[in-house]
């Protein structure tokens, strides 16, 4: 597949008063989009919120259709939304998300089946509020996965089956899934998803993947799934990156270590925060808190030129890395369309103004968009 350039022939009638009227054909090129420029490399995706897949946010929808080839739901397929009570599923939002993807011919990924967060508490407890047995939790996990995956069989092409189960030091997160079931919850989840849709791709997804400890832990965990003969197609590296973290060399080491397992690599939740990371104790002094809030939210009215240039350069380095490994990477997905919608405005500090995505608050492409497009042309196979 090679990039298809959109060439538009604009017919212009140019009238010259003195020499009479003559028809002139002027050839202009429609601006390339991310989707068209990257078509021969990897899917370029974005996470969608409710206002987007229900048709309310028309400015975003225009960009999604024009620029992106893949989508993932930001929240609407998480188990607290889709399975709020035992035996009661609510697929209202999820169905609309999938309909939007199908109507616009987008590659649809599901996010996510098993995660410690945004999961309803009933899943883990009995009527007395005590932890359920291993057998009961496995059964509930199976019911959940089977119902959700089979509903979107053939429509959703890949699932984040397990999200964020390994800690930075490589050990297992002490989630309820882990403490009640043990390590086995991960291969079981993959097995249940495979049984529900034998054709769908299955992924493990996590953040801070550049950390050596996490890299090794994820490699060992994925190997153990493979050794059991259970299907796993890909590893999603959430790309919640900052101006300092991670070191790009460490990110590259993880990318190659994951690819060496024989699975696809995906950059799944890409955004680059320009804001400082909160550290240390802010104390209880009100004046201090105001000062702290100003320090933590330094660009409420726009980015200074030099900060914007540094942000662009850093994002560009990452895209160069993605181009270098374009044969291993199948998808690069941004965690949102434009800056105003990014979760980074509210996390890890609520109410800040961040600039983490490719399109600004007015839905305009930032300089990085053209850089990605022009560099993609230099980095074919
Ligand atoms: C975030 C959403 O963007 C927020 O809207 C929500 O409040 C919390 O979750 N890792 C993940 C994503 O896998 O599901 C998270 O999404 C961001 C971190």
Short mmCIF file of C-alpha atoms and ligand atoms in Angstrom, two decimals:
data_model
loop_
_atom_site.label_atom_id
_atom_site.label_comp_id
_atom_site.label_asym_id
_atom_site.label_seq_id
_atom_site.Cartn_x
_atom_site.Cartn_y
_atom_site.Cartn_z
CA UNK A 1 0.00 0.00 0.00
CA UNK A 2 1.50 3.31 -0.94
CA UNK A 3 0.46 6.76 -0.03
CA UNK A 4 -2.28 7.97 -2.29
CA UNK A 5 -1.99 11.65 -2.84
CA UNK A 6 -5.20 13.51 -3.14
CA UNK A 7 -4.87 15.49 -6.24
CA UNK A 8 -7.63 17.84 -7.02
CA UNK A 9 -7.96 19.44 -10.36
CA UNK A 10 -9.33 22.87 -9.81
CA UNK A 11 -10.89 24.35 -12.91
CA UNK A 12 -10.45 28.08 -12.92
CA UNK A 13 -12.00 30.38 -15.39
CA UNK A 14 -9.79 33.36 -15.84
CA UNK A 15 -11.22 36.17 -17.79
CA UNK A 16 -9.05 38.78 -19.28
CA UNK A 17 -11.03 41.81 -20.18
CA UNK A 18 -8.72 42.98 -22.90
CA UNK A 19 -7.90 39.73 -24.61
CA UNK A 20 -11.33 38.22 -24.16
CA UNK A 21 -12.23 35.19 -22.06
CA UNK A 22 -10.16 31.99 -22.07
CA UNK A 23 -10.34 28.82 -19.95
CA UNK A 24 -7.23 27.90 -17.94
CA UNK A 25 -6.78 24.62 -16.01
CA UNK A 26 -4.96 25.10 -12.71
CA UNK A 27 -3.69 22.01 -10.88
CA UNK A 28 -3.53 22.29 -7.11
CA UNK A 29 -2.82 19.58 -4.55
CA UNK A 30 -5.21 19.07 -1.67
CA UNK A 31 -3.27 19.16 1.57
CA UNK A 32 -2.21 15.67 2.60
CA UNK A 33 -3.74 14.42 5.82
CA UNK A 34 -2.26 12.27 8.57
CA UNK A 35 -4.41 9.40 7.39
CA UNK A 36 -3.31 9.62 3.77
CA UNK A 37 0.36 10.25 4.58
CA UNK A 38 0.62 7.33 7.02
CA UNK A 39 -1.55 4.86 5.12
CA UNK A 40 1.42 2.73 4.06
CA UNK A 41 2.95 2.67 7.57
CA UNK A 42 0.46 2.23 10.39
CA UNK A 43 -3.04 3.17 11.42
CA UNK A 44 -3.23 6.63 12.93
CA UNK A 45 -5.91 6.57 15.58
CA UNK A 46 -7.62 8.68 18.17
CA UNK A 47 -9.65 8.09 21.31
CA UNK A 48 -13.26 9.24 21.07
CA UNK A 49 -15.44 10.74 23.77
CA UNK A 50 -19.22 10.66 23.90
CA UNK A 51 -19.78 14.07 22.28
CA UNK A 52 -17.81 12.85 19.30
CA UNK A 53 -19.34 9.46 18.58
CA UNK A 54 -22.87 10.76 19.21
CA UNK A 55 -22.45 13.49 16.62
CA UNK A 56 -22.59 16.52 18.96
CA UNK A 57 -19.03 17.78 18.58
CA UNK A 58 -19.05 18.48 14.86
CA UNK A 59 -15.68 20.26 14.78
CA UNK A 60 -13.96 17.18 16.16
CA UNK A 61 -15.92 14.87 13.90
CA UNK A 62 -14.66 16.75 10.86
CA UNK A 63 -11.08 16.17 12.00
CA UNK A 64 -11.67 12.53 12.88
CA UNK A 65 -13.05 11.75 9.44
CA UNK A 66 -10.37 13.73 7.65
CA UNK A 67 -7.26 12.81 9.63
CA UNK A 68 -7.65 9.47 11.39
CA UNK A 69 -7.96 5.85 10.28
CA UNK A 70 -8.62 4.18 13.64
CA UNK A 71 -10.60 4.81 16.81
CA UNK A 72 -10.72 3.59 20.39
CA UNK A 73 -13.30 4.54 23.06
CA UNK A 74 -11.90 6.85 25.74
CA UNK A 75 -14.35 5.66 28.43
CA UNK A 76 -17.57 4.13 27.12
CA UNK A 77 -16.43 0.50 27.00
CA UNK A 78 -14.95 0.39 30.47
CA UNK A 79 -16.71 -2.12 32.67
CA UNK A 80 -18.23 0.45 35.07
CA UNK A 81 -20.14 1.90 32.10
CA UNK A 82 -20.96 -1.26 30.23
CA UNK A 83 -21.67 -3.60 33.15
CA UNK A 84 -22.86 -1.48 36.08
CA UNK A 85 -24.60 -4.31 37.96
CA UNK A 86 -24.42 -8.05 37.94
CA UNK A 87 -26.53 -9.33 35.06
CA UNK A 88 -27.19 -5.83 33.67
CA UNK A 89 -25.27 -4.58 30.69
CA UNK A 90 -25.63 -1.12 29.21
CA UNK A 91 -24.37 -1.04 25.67
CA UNK A 92 -26.04 2.24 24.70
CA UNK A 93 -22.88 4.30 24.31
CA UNK A 94 -20.69 1.45 23.13
CA UNK A 95 -23.11 0.62 20.31
CA UNK A 96 -23.05 4.22 19.09
CA UNK A 97 -19.28 4.29 19.22
CA UNK A 98 -19.08 1.14 17.09
CA UNK A 99 -21.74 2.44 14.68
CA UNK A 100 -19.70 5.62 14.24
CA UNK A 101 -16.58 3.60 13.43
CA UNK A 102 -18.36 1.38 10.94
CA UNK A 103 -20.14 4.27 9.23
CA UNK A 104 -16.80 6.03 8.74
CA UNK A 105 -14.77 2.99 7.79
CA UNK A 106 -12.44 3.24 10.78
CA UNK A 107 -10.37 0.44 12.34
CA UNK A 108 -12.04 -0.11 15.71
CA UNK A 109 -10.21 -1.19 18.84
CA UNK A 110 -12.04 -2.00 22.06
CA UNK A 111 -10.74 -0.61 25.35
CA UNK A 112 -10.70 -2.38 27.75
CA UNK A 113 -11.93 -5.69 29.14
CA UNK A 114 -10.01 -6.24 32.37
CA UNK A 115 -8.58 -3.29 34.32
CA UNK A 116 -8.30 -2.46 38.02
CA UNK A 117 -9.74 1.04 37.42
CA UNK A 118 -13.19 2.20 36.25
CA UNK A 119 -14.46 -1.24 37.18
CA UNK A 120 -17.71 -1.66 39.16
CA UNK A 121 -17.13 -2.82 42.72
CA UNK A 122 -19.88 -5.48 42.60
CA UNK A 123 -17.59 -7.57 40.42
CA UNK A 124 -15.38 -8.52 43.34
CA UNK A 125 -17.77 -8.94 46.26
CA UNK A 126 -20.70 -11.05 47.42
CA UNK A 127 -23.94 -9.83 48.99
CA UNK A 128 -22.22 -9.36 52.34
CA UNK A 129 -19.54 -7.22 50.72
CA UNK A 130 -16.86 -9.92 51.15
CA UNK A 131 -14.46 -10.84 48.39
CA UNK A 132 -15.87 -13.56 46.18
CA UNK A 133 -14.03 -16.84 45.67
CA UNK A 134 -11.53 -17.41 42.88
CA UNK A 135 -14.08 -19.55 41.03
CA UNK A 136 -16.79 -16.90 41.22
CA UNK A 137 -14.51 -14.12 40.01
CA UNK A 138 -13.29 -16.25 37.11
CA UNK A 139 -16.91 -16.96 36.21
CA UNK A 140 -17.83 -13.25 36.39
CA UNK A 141 -14.79 -12.31 34.35
CA UNK A 142 -15.76 -14.89 31.75
CA UNK A 143 -19.36 -13.64 31.59
CA UNK A 144 -18.21 -10.07 31.16
CA UNK A 145 -15.66 -10.80 28.46
CA UNK A 146 -17.92 -13.19 26.58
CA UNK A 147 -20.87 -10.80 26.50
CA UNK A 148 -18.86 -7.77 25.42
CA UNK A 149 -16.57 -9.42 22.87
CA UNK A 150 -19.30 -11.46 21.23
CA UNK A 151 -21.60 -8.43 20.89
CA UNK A 152 -19.04 -6.71 18.66
CA UNK A 153 -17.72 -9.81 16.90
CA UNK A 154 -16.52 -8.90 13.43
CA UNK A 155 -16.90 -5.17 14.10
CA UNK A 156 -14.21 -4.59 16.69
CA UNK A 157 -10.93 -5.75 15.20
CA UNK A 158 -8.76 -5.77 18.30
CA UNK A 159 -9.25 -5.65 22.07
CA UNK A 160 -7.16 -4.30 24.91
CA UNK A 161 -7.85 -7.46 26.89
CA UNK A 162 -5.85 -6.63 30.01
CA UNK A 163 -4.82 -3.10 30.94
CA UNK A 164 -2.07 -2.08 33.40
CA UNK A 165 -1.49 -5.32 35.29
CA UNK A 166 2.29 -4.97 35.75
CA UNK A 167 3.98 -2.40 37.99
CA UNK A 168 7.09 -0.38 37.23
CA UNK A 169 9.33 -2.88 39.00
CA UNK A 170 7.95 -5.73 36.90
CA UNK A 171 5.85 -7.28 39.65
CA UNK A 172 2.11 -7.88 39.36
CA UNK A 173 -0.22 -5.10 40.48
CA UNK A 174 -2.12 -6.13 43.60
CA UNK A 175 -5.50 -5.61 41.97
CA UNK A 176 -8.55 -7.58 43.04
CA UNK A 177 -8.12 -9.70 39.93
CA UNK A 178 -4.62 -10.60 41.06
CA UNK A 179 -5.26 -11.06 44.77
CA UNK A 180 -8.35 -13.21 44.22
CA UNK A 181 -7.34 -15.18 41.12
CA UNK A 182 -3.55 -14.89 40.95
CA UNK A 183 -1.39 -14.44 37.83
CA UNK A 184 -3.68 -16.79 35.98
CA UNK A 185 -6.28 -14.04 35.51
CA UNK A 186 -4.31 -12.70 32.56
CA UNK A 187 -4.08 -15.84 30.39
CA UNK A 188 -7.66 -16.67 31.36
CA UNK A 189 -8.86 -13.28 30.14
CA UNK A 190 -7.08 -13.77 26.81
CA UNK A 191 -8.51 -17.25 26.49
CA UNK A 192 -12.08 -16.11 27.18
CA UNK A 193 -11.74 -13.26 24.66
CA UNK A 194 -10.41 -15.64 22.03
CA UNK A 195 -13.26 -18.08 22.60
CA UNK A 196 -15.80 -15.26 22.21
CA UNK A 197 -14.32 -14.11 18.89
CA UNK A 198 -11.65 -16.38 17.38
CA UNK A 199 -10.79 -13.77 14.73
CA UNK A 200 -10.29 -10.72 16.89
CA UNK A 201 -6.79 -9.47 17.76
CA UNK A 202 -5.89 -9.47 21.45
CA UNK A 203 -3.56 -6.98 23.15
CA UNK A 204 -1.90 -6.30 26.47
CA UNK A 205 -1.76 -2.54 27.19
CA UNK A 206 0.20 -0.57 29.81
CA UNK A 207 1.85 2.76 30.65
CA UNK A 208 5.47 3.62 31.57
CA UNK A 209 6.61 0.85 29.30
CA UNK A 210 10.03 2.45 28.87
CA UNK A 211 10.93 1.50 32.46
CA UNK A 212 13.36 -1.38 32.51
CA UNK A 213 11.52 -3.17 35.30
CA UNK A 214 8.18 -2.94 33.58
CA UNK A 215 9.73 -3.92 30.25
CA UNK A 216 11.12 -7.13 31.75
CA UNK A 217 7.94 -7.88 33.65
CA UNK A 218 5.78 -7.46 30.56
CA UNK A 219 8.14 -9.56 28.43
CA UNK A 220 8.04 -12.39 31.00
CA UNK A 221 4.26 -12.19 31.33
CA UNK A 222 3.67 -12.19 27.57
CA UNK A 223 6.07 -15.13 27.15
CA UNK A 224 4.10 -17.08 29.71
CA UNK A 225 0.88 -16.47 27.75
CA UNK A 226 2.60 -17.63 24.57
CA UNK A 227 4.05 -20.73 26.28
CA UNK A 228 0.54 -21.78 27.26
CA UNK A 229 -0.41 -21.64 23.58
CA UNK A 230 -2.85 -18.80 24.18
CA UNK A 231 -3.34 -16.13 21.55
CA UNK A 232 -1.83 -12.69 22.02
CA UNK A 233 -1.34 -10.45 19.00
CA UNK A 234 0.08 -7.23 20.30
CA UNK A 235 1.45 -5.07 23.05
CA UNK A 236 0.13 -1.55 23.48
CA UNK A 237 2.60 1.00 24.77
CA UNK A 238 0.51 3.82 26.19
CA UNK A 239 2.32 6.93 25.11
CA UNK A 240 1.54 9.31 27.97
CA UNK A 241 4.87 11.07 27.71
CA UNK A 242 6.37 14.27 29.06
CA UNK A 243 9.13 16.67 28.10
CA UNK A 244 11.68 14.76 30.22
CA UNK A 245 10.24 11.30 30.64
CA UNK A 246 10.83 8.81 29.13
CA UNK A 247 14.31 8.73 27.67
CA UNK A 248 13.69 7.91 24.05
CA UNK A 249 16.46 5.27 24.08
CA UNK A 250 14.64 3.40 26.85
CA UNK A 251 11.37 3.62 24.95
CA UNK A 252 13.17 2.18 21.92
CA UNK A 253 14.60 -0.69 24.00
CA UNK A 254 11.10 -1.64 25.12
CA UNK A 255 9.72 -1.34 21.61
CA UNK A 256 12.34 -3.74 20.24
CA UNK A 257 12.07 -6.10 23.23
CA UNK A 258 8.31 -6.38 22.66
CA UNK A 259 8.66 -6.80 18.91
CA UNK A 260 11.20 -9.59 19.52
CA UNK A 261 8.38 -11.60 21.13
CA UNK A 262 6.82 -11.87 17.68
CA UNK A 263 3.84 -9.68 18.50
CA UNK A 264 2.81 -6.36 16.97
CA UNK A 265 3.58 -3.17 18.83
CA UNK A 266 1.08 -0.33 19.12
CA UNK A 267 1.49 3.13 20.52
CA UNK A 268 -1.93 3.30 22.08
CA UNK A 269 -2.52 6.42 24.14
CA UNK A 270 -0.22 9.06 22.83
CA UNK A 271 -0.10 12.56 24.29
CA UNK A 272 2.80 14.81 25.25
CA UNK A 273 2.21 16.99 28.29
CA UNK A 274 4.09 20.26 28.48
CA UNK A 275 3.18 20.85 32.13
CA UNK A 276 5.34 20.24 35.18
CA UNK A 277 4.76 17.09 37.12
CA UNK A 278 3.57 17.62 40.70
CA UNK A 279 6.09 16.43 43.22
CA UNK A 280 6.69 16.88 46.90
CA UNK A 281 4.46 18.20 49.64
CA UNK A 282 2.56 21.42 48.95
CA UNK A 283 1.67 21.88 52.64
CA UNK A 284 -1.52 23.50 53.91
CA UNK A 285 -0.69 27.19 53.55
CA UNK A 286 -3.32 28.80 51.28
CA UNK A 287 -0.85 31.30 49.83
CA UNK A 288 1.50 28.44 49.10
CA UNK A 289 -1.29 26.58 47.35
CA UNK A 290 -2.01 29.52 45.06
CA UNK A 291 1.67 29.81 44.25
CA UNK A 292 1.79 26.08 43.70
CA UNK A 293 -1.22 26.19 41.39
CA UNK A 294 0.38 28.94 39.32
CA UNK A 295 3.63 27.02 39.11
CA UNK A 296 1.76 23.87 38.17
CA UNK A 297 -0.32 25.63 35.52
CA UNK A 298 2.16 27.97 33.87
CA UNK A 299 0.53 28.43 30.44
CA UNK A 300 -3.20 29.16 30.93
CA UNK A 301 -3.20 31.62 28.00
CA UNK A 302 -1.04 29.89 25.43
CA UNK A 303 2.44 28.49 25.00
CA UNK A 304 5.50 30.73 24.67
CA UNK A 305 7.14 30.24 21.27
CA UNK A 306 10.23 28.48 22.66
CA UNK A 307 8.15 26.06 24.72
CA UNK A 308 6.01 25.25 21.71
CA UNK A 309 9.13 24.67 19.61
CA UNK A 310 10.56 22.32 22.25
CA UNK A 311 7.25 20.44 22.41
CA UNK A 312 7.19 20.07 18.62
CA UNK A 313 10.80 18.87 18.54
CA UNK A 314 10.15 16.28 21.26
CA UNK A 315 7.03 14.93 19.54
CA UNK A 316 8.94 14.81 16.28
CA UNK A 317 11.67 12.66 17.84
CA UNK A 318 9.05 10.13 18.85
CA UNK A 319 7.48 10.07 15.41
CA UNK A 320 10.92 9.53 13.88
CA UNK A 321 11.25 6.52 16.15
CA UNK A 322 7.86 5.24 15.03
CA UNK A 323 8.92 5.61 11.40
CA UNK A 324 12.14 3.72 12.12
CA UNK A 325 10.08 0.80 13.41
CA UNK A 326 7.18 1.10 11.00
CA UNK A 327 7.49 -2.60 10.14
CA UNK A 328 6.83 -3.50 13.80
CA UNK A 329 4.25 -0.85 14.67
CA UNK A 330 0.72 -1.40 13.41
CA UNK A 331 -1.03 1.57 15.00
CA UNK A 332 -0.26 4.92 16.62
CA UNK A 333 -3.27 6.25 18.52
CA UNK A 334 -3.54 9.71 20.06
CA UNK A 335 -5.47 9.93 23.33
CA UNK A 336 -7.90 12.48 21.99
CA UNK A 337 -8.37 14.79 19.03
CA UNK A 338 -7.65 18.33 20.20
CA UNK A 339 -6.12 19.98 23.25
CA UNK A 340 -9.38 21.13 24.82
CA UNK A 341 -10.59 17.55 25.19
CA UNK A 342 -7.43 16.00 26.56
CA UNK A 343 -7.63 14.23 29.94
CA UNK A 344 -4.23 15.84 30.63
CA UNK A 345 -6.05 19.09 31.48
CA UNK A 346 -7.34 17.31 34.57
CA UNK A 347 -4.74 14.70 35.40
CA UNK A 348 -2.63 14.47 37.51
CA UNK A 349 -3.76 17.96 38.61
CA UNK A 350 -7.34 19.08 38.04
CA UNK A 351 -8.18 22.16 35.98
CA UNK A 352 -4.90 22.94 34.21
CA UNK A 353 -4.39 24.03 30.63
CA UNK A 354 -2.29 21.51 28.74
CA UNK A 355 -1.25 21.25 25.10
CA UNK A 356 -0.85 17.52 24.72
CA UNK A 357 -2.37 16.65 21.33
CA UNK A 358 -1.84 17.26 17.60
CA UNK A 359 -4.70 19.74 17.13
CA UNK A 360 -5.13 22.93 19.16
CA UNK A 361 -8.17 24.23 21.03
CA UNK A 362 -9.50 25.75 17.81
CA UNK A 363 -9.21 22.40 16.03
CA UNK A 364 -6.30 23.68 13.96
CA UNK A 365 -3.33 21.43 13.15
CA UNK A 366 -0.18 22.30 15.05
CA UNK A 367 3.15 22.50 13.19
CA UNK A 368 3.88 18.90 14.22
CA UNK A 369 1.13 17.68 11.88
CA UNK A 370 2.88 18.97 8.78
CA UNK A 371 6.21 17.70 10.06
CA UNK A 372 4.80 14.20 10.46
CA UNK A 373 3.28 14.36 6.99
CA UNK A 374 6.42 15.61 5.26
CA UNK A 375 8.76 13.24 7.13
CA UNK A 376 6.52 10.27 6.40
CA UNK A 377 7.33 10.75 2.74
CA UNK A 378 11.06 10.42 3.42
CA UNK A 379 10.74 7.24 5.38
CA UNK A 380 9.12 4.71 3.06
CA UNK A 381 10.30 1.14 2.95
C1 LIG B 1 -8.69 8.08 31.15
C2 LIG B 1 -9.69 8.97 30.42
O1 LIG B 1 -9.02 9.69 29.43
C3 LIG B 1 -10.38 9.90 31.40
O2 LIG B 1 -11.44 10.59 30.75
C4 LIG B 1 -10.94 9.11 32.58
O3 LIG B 1 -11.46 10.01 33.53
C5 LIG B 1 -9.86 8.27 33.23
O4 LIG B 1 -9.28 7.41 32.25
N1 LIG B 1 -4.79 4.79 30.87
C6 LIG B 1 -5.87 4.22 30.23
C7 LIG B 1 -7.03 5.07 29.87
O5 LIG B 1 -5.79 3.04 29.86
O6 LIG B 1 -8.24 4.35 29.89
C8 LIG B 1 -7.14 6.28 30.76
O7 LIG B 1 -8.18 7.12 30.26
C9 LIG B 1 -5.82 7.02 30.80
C10 LIG B 1 -4.73 6.14 31.36
#
